[in-house]
Coordinates of C-alpha atoms and ligand atoms in Angstrom, one line a residue:
Chain S
M242 CA 105.4 70.7 73.1
R243 CA 105.5 68.1 75.8
R244 CA 104.1 69.4 79.1
I245 CA 106.0 68.5 82.2
Y246 CA 104.0 69.0 85.3
L247 CA 106.1 69.5 88.4
D248 CA 103.7 71.2 90.8
H249 CA 102.1 68.2 92.6
A250 CA 102.1 70.0 95.9
A251 CA 99.6 72.4 94.4
T252 CA 97.4 69.6 93.0
T253 CA 97.6 66.2 91.3
P254 CA 95.9 64.9 88.2
T255 CA 92.9 62.7 89.1
H256 CA 93.8 59.1 88.5
P257 CA 91.7 57.6 85.7
E258 CA 90.6 54.8 88.0
V259 CA 89.4 57.3 90.4
V260 CA 87.3 59.0 87.7
K261 CA 85.9 55.7 86.7
A262 CA 85.0 54.8 90.3
M263 CA 83.2 58.2 90.7
L264 CA 81.1 58.1 87.5
P265 CA 78.3 55.8 88.5
Y266 CA 77.5 58.1 91.4
F267 CA 76.5 61.1 89.3
A268 CA 73.6 59.8 87.3
D269 CA 73.0 56.1 88.1
S270 CA 73.4 55.7 91.9
F271 CA 72.7 59.3 92.5
G272 CA 70.6 58.8 95.6
N273 CA 70.9 60.8 98.8
P274 CA 72.6 58.7 101.4
S275 CA 70.1 59.8 104.0
S276 CA 67.2 58.3 102.0
I277 CA 66.1 54.9 103.1
Y278 CA 65.1 53.4 99.8
S279 CA 67.6 51.4 97.8
Y280 CA 69.0 54.3 95.7
G281 CA 69.9 56.1 98.9
Q282 CA 71.3 53.0 100.4
E283 CA 73.5 52.3 97.4
A284 CA 75.1 55.7 97.8
R285 CA 75.4 55.2 101.5
G286 CA 77.1 51.9 101.1
A287 CA 79.7 53.4 98.7
M288 CA 80.3 56.2 101.0
E289 CA 80.9 54.0 104.0
E290 CA 83.2 51.9 102.0
A291 CA 85.3 55.0 101.2
R292 CA 85.3 55.8 104.9
I293 CA 86.7 52.4 105.7
K294 CA 89.4 52.8 103.1
V295 CA 90.4 56.3 104.5
A296 CA 90.5 54.9 108.0
E297 CA 92.6 51.9 107.0
L298 CA 95.2 54.0 105.3
I299 CA 95.9 56.1 108.5
G300 CA 95.3 53.4 111.1
A301 CA 92.0 54.8 112.3
R302 CA 88.5 53.5 112.9
S303 CA 85.9 54.4 110.2
E304 CA 83.7 56.2 112.7
E305 CA 86.6 58.6 113.4
I306 CA 86.5 59.9 109.8
I307 CA 84.4 62.9 108.9
F308 CA 84.2 63.9 105.2
T309 CA 84.7 67.6 104.4
S310 CA 85.0 69.8 101.3
G311 CA 88.7 69.5 101.5
G312 CA 91.8 70.3 103.5
T313 CA 90.9 73.9 104.2
E314 CA 87.6 72.9 105.7
A315 CA 89.3 70.1 107.7
D316 CA 91.8 72.6 109.2
N317 CA 89.1 75.1 109.9
F318 CA 86.9 72.5 111.5
A319 CA 89.7 71.1 113.7
L320 CA 90.8 74.5 115.0
K321 CA 87.4 76.2 115.4
G322 CA 85.7 73.0 116.5
V323 CA 88.2 72.4 119.4
V324 CA 88.3 76.0 120.4
D325 CA 84.5 76.2 120.6
A326 CA 84.3 73.0 122.6
S327 CA 87.1 73.9 125.0
E328 CA 86.7 77.6 125.5
H329 CA 85.9 77.1 129.1
K330 CA 89.2 75.4 129.7
G331 CA 91.5 77.9 128.2
N332 CA 92.3 80.3 125.4
H333 CA 95.8 79.4 124.2
I334 CA 96.8 77.6 121.0
I335 CA 100.3 76.6 119.9
T336 CA 101.2 76.5 116.2
T337 CA 104.2 77.2 114.0
S338 CA 105.2 80.0 111.7
I339 CA 105.3 77.7 108.7
E340 CA 101.7 76.3 108.7
H341 CA 99.6 76.4 105.6
H342 CA 97.3 79.5 105.3
A343 CA 94.4 77.3 106.1
V344 CA 95.8 77.0 109.7
L345 CA 97.5 80.3 110.0
E346 CA 94.6 82.4 108.9
V347 CA 92.3 80.6 111.3
C348 CA 94.7 81.3 114.1
R349 CA 94.8 85.0 113.1
F350 CA 91.0 85.0 113.1
L351 CA 90.9 83.4 116.5
E352 CA 93.4 85.9 117.8
R353 CA 91.0 88.6 116.8
R354 CA 88.4 86.7 118.8
G355 CA 90.6 87.0 121.9
F356 CA 92.6 83.8 121.8
E357 CA 96.3 83.7 122.4
I358 CA 98.4 82.1 119.8
T359 CA 102.0 81.0 120.1
Y360 CA 103.6 80.9 116.6
L361 CA 106.7 78.7 117.2
P362 CA 109.8 79.4 115.1
V363 CA 111.6 76.8 113.0
N364 CA 115.3 76.3 112.4
E365 CA 117.1 76.9 109.1
Y366 CA 115.8 73.6 107.8
G367 CA 112.2 74.3 108.7
L368 CA 112.1 72.0 111.7
V369 CA 110.1 72.8 114.8
D370 CA 111.9 71.9 118.1
P371 CA 109.6 69.7 120.2
D372 CA 111.2 71.3 123.3
D373 CA 109.8 74.6 122.2
V374 CA 106.4 73.0 122.1
R375 CA 106.8 71.7 125.6
K376 CA 108.0 75.0 126.9
A377 CA 105.1 76.9 125.3
I378 CA 102.4 74.8 127.0
T379 CA 100.5 76.6 129.8
D380 CA 97.5 75.6 131.8
K381 CA 95.5 77.6 129.3
T382 CA 96.6 75.6 126.3
I383 CA 93.7 73.9 124.5
L384 CA 95.3 72.9 121.2
I385 CA 98.6 72.2 119.5
T386 CA 98.6 72.2 115.7
V387 CA 101.7 71.4 113.8
M388 CA 101.8 70.3 110.2
H389 CA 103.1 66.9 109.3
A390 CA 105.2 68.2 106.4
S391 CA 105.7 71.5 104.8
N392 CA 104.0 72.0 101.4
E393 CA 106.6 74.5 100.4
V394 CA 110.0 73.2 101.6
G395 CA 109.0 69.6 102.2
T396 CA 110.4 69.3 105.7
I397 CA 108.9 66.5 107.7
E398 CA 108.2 67.7 111.2
P399 CA 108.8 65.7 114.4
V400 CA 105.1 65.1 114.9
E401 CA 105.5 61.9 116.7
E402 CA 107.6 63.5 119.5
I403 CA 105.2 66.5 119.7
G404 CA 102.3 63.9 120.0
K405 CA 103.9 62.5 123.1
I406 CA 104.3 65.9 124.6
A407 CA 100.7 66.8 123.9
R408 CA 99.5 63.5 125.4
E409 CA 101.5 64.1 128.6
A410 CA 100.1 67.6 128.9
D411 CA 96.6 66.3 128.0
V412 CA 96.2 68.9 125.2
Y413 CA 94.5 68.1 121.9
F414 CA 96.9 67.7 119.0
H415 CA 96.0 68.4 115.4
T416 CA 98.2 67.9 112.3
D417 CA 97.6 69.1 108.8
A418 CA 98.7 66.0 106.9
V419 CA 97.5 67.2 103.5
Q420 CA 101.0 66.7 102.0
T421 CA 101.7 63.4 103.6
V422 CA 98.7 61.1 103.5
G423 CA 99.1 58.7 100.7
H424 CA 102.7 59.8 100.1
I425 CA 104.5 58.7 103.2
P426 CA 103.3 56.3 105.9
V427 CA 100.8 58.0 108.3
N428 CA 99.4 56.3 111.4
V429 CA 97.3 58.3 113.8
D430 CA 98.3 56.3 116.8
K431 CA 102.0 56.3 116.0
L432 CA 101.9 60.1 115.5
G433 CA 99.8 60.5 118.6
V434 CA 97.4 63.0 117.0
D435 CA 93.7 63.6 118.0
L436 CA 92.9 65.4 114.7
L437 CA 94.3 65.1 111.2
S438 CA 93.4 66.8 108.0
I439 CA 93.3 65.1 104.6
S440 CA 92.8 66.4 101.1
A441 CA 91.8 64.2 98.1
H442 CA 93.3 66.3 95.3
K443 CA 96.8 66.1 96.6
L444 CA 96.7 62.3 96.3
Y445 CA 95.3 61.9 92.8
G446 CA 91.7 62.3 93.9
P447 CA 89.2 64.9 93.0
K448 CA 89.2 68.5 94.2
G449 CA 86.6 69.7 96.7
V450 CA 86.7 66.8 99.0
G451 CA 88.7 65.8 102.0
A452 CA 88.4 64.4 105.5
L453 CA 89.1 65.2 109.1
Y454 CA 90.2 62.4 111.4
V455 CA 88.8 62.9 114.9
R456 CA 90.0 60.6 117.6
K457 CA 87.1 59.0 119.5
G458 CA 86.2 61.1 122.5
T459 CA 87.6 64.3 121.1
K460 CA 85.2 67.2 121.9
L461 CA 84.4 69.2 118.8
V462 CA 81.7 71.7 117.9
P463 CA 80.5 71.4 114.3
L464 CA 81.4 74.0 111.7
M465 CA 78.3 73.3 109.6
H466 CA 74.9 73.1 111.2
G467 CA 71.9 71.6 109.5
G468 CA 70.9 68.0 108.8
E469 CA 72.1 65.0 110.7
Q470 CA 74.8 63.8 108.3
E471 CA 78.2 62.5 109.5
K472 CA 76.7 61.7 112.9
R473 CA 75.6 65.3 113.3
R474 CA 79.2 66.5 113.1
R475 CA 79.1 67.9 109.6
A476 CA 75.7 68.9 108.1
G477 CA 75.0 68.9 104.4
T478 CA 74.2 66.2 101.9
E479 CA 77.4 64.3 101.3
N480 CA 79.3 64.8 98.1
V481 CA 79.0 61.1 97.3
P482 CA 80.9 60.9 93.9
S483 CA 83.8 62.8 95.3
I484 CA 83.8 60.8 98.5
V485 CA 83.9 57.6 96.5
G486 CA 86.8 59.2 94.5
L487 CA 88.6 59.9 97.7
G488 CA 88.1 56.3 98.7
K489 CA 89.5 55.0 95.5
A490 CA 92.4 57.5 95.6
V491 CA 93.5 56.3 99.1
E492 CA 93.1 52.7 98.1
L493 CA 95.5 53.2 95.2
A494 CA 97.8 55.3 97.3
G495 CA 98.0 52.5 99.8
Q496 CA 99.0 50.0 97.1
E497 CA 101.5 52.3 95.5
I498 CA 103.1 54.1 98.4
D499 CA 106.3 52.1 98.6
K500 CA 106.9 52.2 94.9
E501 CA 106.1 55.9 94.8
I502 CA 108.5 56.8 97.6
E503 CA 111.3 54.9 95.9
Q504 CA 110.6 56.4 92.4
L505 CA 110.1 60.0 93.6
A506 CA 113.0 60.1 96.1
G507 CA 115.3 58.8 93.3
L508 CA 114.1 61.5 90.9
R509 CA 114.3 64.2 93.6
D510 CA 117.9 63.4 94.5
R511 CA 118.9 63.3 90.9
L512 CA 117.3 66.7 90.3
I513 CA 118.8 68.3 93.4
K514 CA 122.2 67.0 92.5
G515 CA 122.0 68.1 88.9
L516 CA 120.9 71.6 89.8
M517 CA 123.7 72.0 92.3
E518 CA 126.2 70.8 89.6
R519 CA 124.9 72.9 86.8
I520 CA 124.0 76.2 88.4
D521 CA 126.3 78.2 90.7
H522 CA 125.0 80.3 93.6
I523 CA 122.1 78.0 94.3
R524 CA 121.1 76.3 97.5
L525 CA 118.6 73.8 98.8
N526 CA 115.8 75.1 101.0
G527 CA 114.4 72.7 103.6
H528 CA 115.9 69.7 105.3
P529 CA 118.5 67.6 103.4
N530 CA 116.9 64.3 104.4
K531 CA 113.8 64.8 106.6
R532 CA 112.1 65.7 103.4
L533 CA 109.1 64.7 101.4
P534 CA 110.2 62.3 98.6
N535 CA 108.7 64.6 96.0
N536 CA 109.9 68.0 97.1
I537 CA 112.7 70.1 95.6
N538 CA 113.0 73.7 96.7
V539 CA 116.0 75.8 95.8
S540 CA 117.0 79.5 95.9
V541 CA 118.8 80.8 92.9
D542 CA 120.8 84.0 93.7
F543 CA 120.4 87.2 91.7
V544 CA 117.3 86.2 89.8
E545 CA 113.6 86.5 90.5
G546 CA 111.3 83.5 90.8
E547 CA 108.3 84.6 88.7
S548 CA 110.5 85.4 85.7
M549 CA 112.1 81.9 86.1
I550 CA 108.7 80.2 86.3
L551 CA 107.4 82.2 83.3
N552 CA 110.5 81.1 81.3
L553 CA 110.0 77.5 82.4
D554 CA 106.3 77.7 81.4
L555 CA 107.4 78.7 77.9
E556 CA 109.4 75.5 77.8
G557 CA 106.3 73.5 79.0
I558 CA 107.5 73.0 82.5
C559 CA 105.1 73.8 85.4
A560 CA 106.8 74.8 88.7
S561 CA 106.2 77.3 91.5
T562 CA 108.0 80.0 93.5
G563 CA 107.8 81.7 96.8
S564 CA 108.7 85.1 95.3
A565 CA 106.8 88.2 96.3
C566 CA 106.1 89.0 92.6
S567 CA 104.1 85.8 92.2
S568 CA 101.7 86.3 95.1
A569 CA 98.6 88.4 95.0
S570 CA 99.7 90.0 98.3
L571 CA 103.1 90.8 96.8
E572 CA 104.8 89.4 99.9
P573 CA 107.4 86.7 99.8
S574 CA 106.6 83.2 101.2
H575 CA 106.1 83.3 105.0
V576 CA 107.7 79.8 105.1
L577 CA 110.9 80.8 103.5
L578 CA 111.2 83.9 105.7
A579 CA 110.6 81.7 108.7
L580 CA 113.5 79.6 107.7
G581 CA 115.6 82.7 107.8
L582 CA 115.9 83.5 104.1
S583 CA 116.3 87.1 103.2
P584 CA 113.5 88.5 101.0
E585 CA 116.0 88.4 98.0
E586 CA 116.6 84.7 98.6
A587 CA 112.9 84.1 98.9
H588 CA 112.5 86.0 95.6
G589 CA 114.8 83.6 93.9
S590 CA 113.1 80.4 95.1
L591 CA 111.9 77.7 92.9
R592 CA 109.8 74.7 93.9
F593 CA 109.4 71.5 91.9
T594 CA 107.1 68.8 93.4
L595 CA 107.2 65.5 91.6
G596 CA 104.4 63.0 91.0
R597 CA 103.8 59.5 89.9
E598 CA 103.8 60.3 86.2
N599 CA 107.2 62.0 86.2
T600 CA 110.1 60.2 84.7
E601 CA 113.9 60.6 84.5
A602 CA 113.4 62.3 81.1
D603 CA 111.4 65.1 82.9
V604 CA 114.2 65.7 85.4
E605 CA 116.7 65.7 82.6
R606 CA 114.6 68.3 80.7
V607 CA 114.6 70.6 83.7
L608 CA 118.4 70.2 84.0
E609 CA 118.7 71.0 80.3
V610 CA 116.7 74.2 80.2
L611 CA 117.0 75.8 83.7
P612 CA 120.7 76.7 83.6
G613 CA 120.2 78.7 80.4
I614 CA 117.2 80.5 81.8
V615 CA 119.1 81.4 84.9
A616 CA 122.1 82.6 82.8
K617 CA 119.9 84.8 80.7
L618 CA 118.1 86.4 83.6
R619 CA 121.4 86.9 85.4
T620 CA 122.8 89.0 82.5
M621 CA 119.9 91.3 83.3
S622 CA 120.3 91.3 87.0
P623 CA 121.6 94.4 88.8
L624 CA 122.2 92.3 91.9
L625 CA 125.0 90.2 90.3
K626 CA 127.2 93.2 89.6
T627 CA 126.9 94.6 93.2
Q628 CA 128.0 91.2 94.5
K629 CA 131.1 91.1 92.4
Chain L
M110 CA 100.3 83.1 88.9
P111 CA 99.2 81.8 85.5
D112 CA 95.9 83.8 85.8
V113 CA 98.1 86.9 85.6
W114 CA 100.3 85.6 82.8
S115 CA 97.4 84.8 80.6
Q116 CA 96.7 88.6 80.8
Y117 CA 100.2 89.4 79.6
S118 CA 99.9 90.8 76.0
K119 CA 101.9 89.5 73.1
K120 CA 104.1 92.6 73.4
V121 CA 104.8 92.0 77.0
M122 CA 105.8 88.5 76.3
D123 CA 108.0 89.6 73.4
H124 CA 109.8 92.2 75.5
F125 CA 110.1 89.6 78.3
Q126 CA 111.6 87.0 76.0
N127 CA 113.7 89.3 73.9
P128 CA 114.4 92.3 76.1
R129 CA 116.0 95.2 74.3
N130 CA 118.9 97.2 75.6
V131 CA 120.0 94.9 78.4
G132 CA 123.2 95.9 80.1
E133 CA 125.2 98.9 81.3
I134 CA 126.6 101.9 79.5
E135 CA 130.2 102.7 80.1
N136 CA 130.7 106.2 81.4
P137 CA 126.9 106.9 81.4
D138 CA 125.7 110.5 81.7
G139 CA 123.0 109.4 84.2
I140 CA 122.2 106.3 86.3
G141 CA 118.9 105.6 87.9
H142 CA 118.8 103.0 90.7
V143 CA 115.4 102.3 92.2
G144 CA 113.9 99.7 94.4
N145 CA 110.2 98.7 94.3
P146 CA 108.7 99.3 97.7
V147 CA 105.8 97.0 96.8
C148 CA 107.5 93.7 96.2
G149 CA 111.2 94.5 96.7
D150 CA 112.5 94.5 93.1
I151 CA 115.3 96.5 91.7
M152 CA 115.9 98.4 88.5
E153 CA 118.9 100.2 87.1
L154 CA 118.7 102.5 84.1
Y155 CA 121.7 104.1 82.3
I156 CA 121.4 107.0 79.9
K157 CA 123.8 108.6 77.4
V158 CA 122.9 112.2 76.6
E159 CA 124.2 114.3 73.7
D160 CA 123.1 117.9 73.2
G161 CA 120.1 117.4 75.5
I162 CA 119.0 114.3 73.6
I163 CA 119.0 110.8 75.1
V164 CA 121.0 108.9 72.5
D165 CA 121.3 105.6 74.3
A166 CA 119.6 103.8 77.2
K167 CA 120.3 100.5 78.9
F168 CA 118.8 98.6 81.9
K169 CA 119.3 95.9 84.4
T170 CA 116.3 94.5 86.3
F171 CA 115.7 92.1 89.1
G172 CA 112.0 91.5 88.9
C173 CA 109.0 89.7 87.4
G174 CA 108.1 89.4 83.7
A175 CA 106.2 92.7 83.7
A176 CA 109.2 94.5 85.3
I177 CA 111.5 93.2 82.6
A178 CA 109.1 94.1 79.8
T179 CA 108.5 97.6 81.1
S180 CA 112.3 98.2 81.6
S181 CA 112.9 97.1 78.0
M182 CA 110.1 99.2 76.7
V183 CA 111.0 102.4 78.5
T184 CA 114.6 102.2 77.2
E185 CA 113.1 101.9 73.7
I186 CA 110.7 104.8 74.1
V187 CA 113.2 107.1 75.6
K188 CA 115.9 106.9 72.9
G189 CA 115.9 110.0 70.7
K190 CA 113.8 112.0 73.2
S191 CA 114.9 115.3 74.7
I192 CA 115.3 115.5 78.5
K193 CA 112.2 117.5 78.7
E194 CA 110.2 115.0 76.6
A195 CA 111.6 112.1 78.6
L196 CA 110.6 113.6 81.9
K197 CA 107.0 113.4 80.7
I198 CA 107.0 109.7 80.0
S199 CA 104.6 108.1 82.5
N200 CA 104.3 104.6 83.7
R201 CA 100.9 104.5 81.9
A202 CA 102.5 105.4 78.7
V203 CA 104.9 102.5 79.0
A204 CA 102.2 100.1 79.9
E205 CA 100.1 101.3 77.0
A206 CA 103.0 100.9 74.6
L207 CA 103.0 97.2 75.8
D208 CA 99.3 96.9 75.0
G209 CA 98.5 97.1 78.7
L210 CA 99.5 95.3 81.9
P211 CA 97.4 93.2 84.3
A212 CA 96.2 95.5 87.2
L213 CA 98.3 93.5 89.7
K214 CA 101.4 94.4 87.6
M215 CA 100.9 98.1 87.1
H216 CA 103.2 98.8 90.1
C217 CA 106.1 97.2 88.1
S218 CA 105.7 99.9 85.4
V219 CA 105.9 102.6 88.1
L220 CA 109.4 101.3 88.8
A221 CA 110.3 101.8 85.2
E222 CA 109.1 105.4 85.3
E223 CA 111.0 106.1 88.5
A224 CA 114.2 104.5 87.2
L225 CA 114.0 106.8 84.2
K226 CA 113.3 109.9 86.3
S227 CA 116.1 109.1 88.7
A228 CA 118.6 108.6 85.8
I229 CA 117.6 112.0 84.3
E230 CA 117.9 113.6 87.8
D231 CA 121.3 112.1 88.1
Y232 CA 122.2 113.5 84.7
L233 CA 120.9 117.0 85.6
N234 CA 122.7 117.0 88.9
K235 CA 126.0 116.0 87.2
S236 CA 125.7 118.6 84.5
K237 CA 124.8 121.2 87.0
K238 CA 127.9 120.4 89.0
Q239 CA 130.0 120.5 85.8
E240 CA 128.5 123.9 85.0
D241 CA 129.2 125.2 88.5
S242 CA 132.8 123.9 88.4
S243 CA 133.4 125.4 85.0
K244 CA 131.9 128.7 86.2
S245 CA 134.2 128.8 89.2
E246 CA 137.1 127.9 87.0
S247 CA 136.4 130.8 84.6
A248 CA 135.9 133.1 87.6
S249 CA 139.3 132.4 89.0
Ligands
LIG749 S1 108.6 93.3 89.9 FE1 107.6 92.2 91.5 S2 105.7 92.0 90.7 FE2 106.6 92.9 89.1

């Protein structure tokens, strides 16, 4: 059976050229970048080249890029690092109710440490109102953190406007750009951010590596203490092969970004339209056009998401859901609830996230099998009858 | 949650893909309607009883793969059982009949047990009422 992978927001396949670029740095140029002999310097050179590439893609300077173990570390570093450096100034952080757990859970942790967190609501499309951000700022606010785009519903947030507000108030501004870097244009000056998180495996790079952009002059206490790597901002021998992989991945992303946007947005719109035509009692979650080119998120009434996903998997199609049944905590997606969906609607949510290797045939295949799956599950659904 | 699915037995997958006894019974002798407090799922179970024996059972379920499979299995097990025997069917027995469930999914089988119990309770209440009314009729 042909496998159709439609869960690129979870992770992407590593591009073959990325793998090729990484290989020499395992056994040949395996040196420690901190060593001064040539082996070490080869590794250092490759790493610095990757740093330049990452900086170029987001309009930053290379010394503003710190490599991390991924998006989660970048988020943790940004939040805890700012808080530890600015504690004397205040204890208030502004964020949103739809952030990734890598931000939300850090906020909850900081709350337990005595910080005050404002979790801003979003509207029915998942958009944060910049005015809410402005109103939430107090003289105790030390950080604003708002994601660039939602990993679940794909809504692209008004980060640029929030950046201006943060700048006026002289408050540090972080954005989790894990879903956007390499997929839509990202420029740190245009967005007005001081900190920005990147993950390699969401843009066809390897897992376990990412980066935090830190605007020059931003005060940050390290998360990892130890050696003097990354200009003493992140201790630990650098993961050279993966960093090289990240560099290659952003290089390719930079070359392919326009093509990718066009390709994926076309497939996205085709899939959304097809689903609306072929399945009744279905609706789109997220914003109709302020939306990632690769994201489709719908709620199908009367049926539960995990059973849809399981049926799709039996047809070789990989997708995801915000249903309570599919999470270890057995709670529905906090993002869908924040958009105002009822637990039942969150239960029936389905997310498809497209990637470069997807074709029109993949979309057609989903449109071919999903209506049948939904119909079958609806014959079993006690909800349908009560609605009649 | 593919890590959980890989723990679904062949039997679970079979009952998930080809659920037995889906639907409603017209004029059932008992209906069980229960909601899962853990994840918010819903199960409905219908039974037909003749001479104290459950002769037919059907279900409708809004829930995960495990919930569908356990609903299907419980309707299979219960057919031909007396009310007394049926009341003894535990969620563990249903899970075992499916060659086990992942730990995270045991709560779904609890829903199946509760749906059955509530259908039987409904039946017992109804027949008690009938008895009462026929008693009062014969007294008058
Ligand atoms: S019914 Fe929700 S996890 Fe099984």
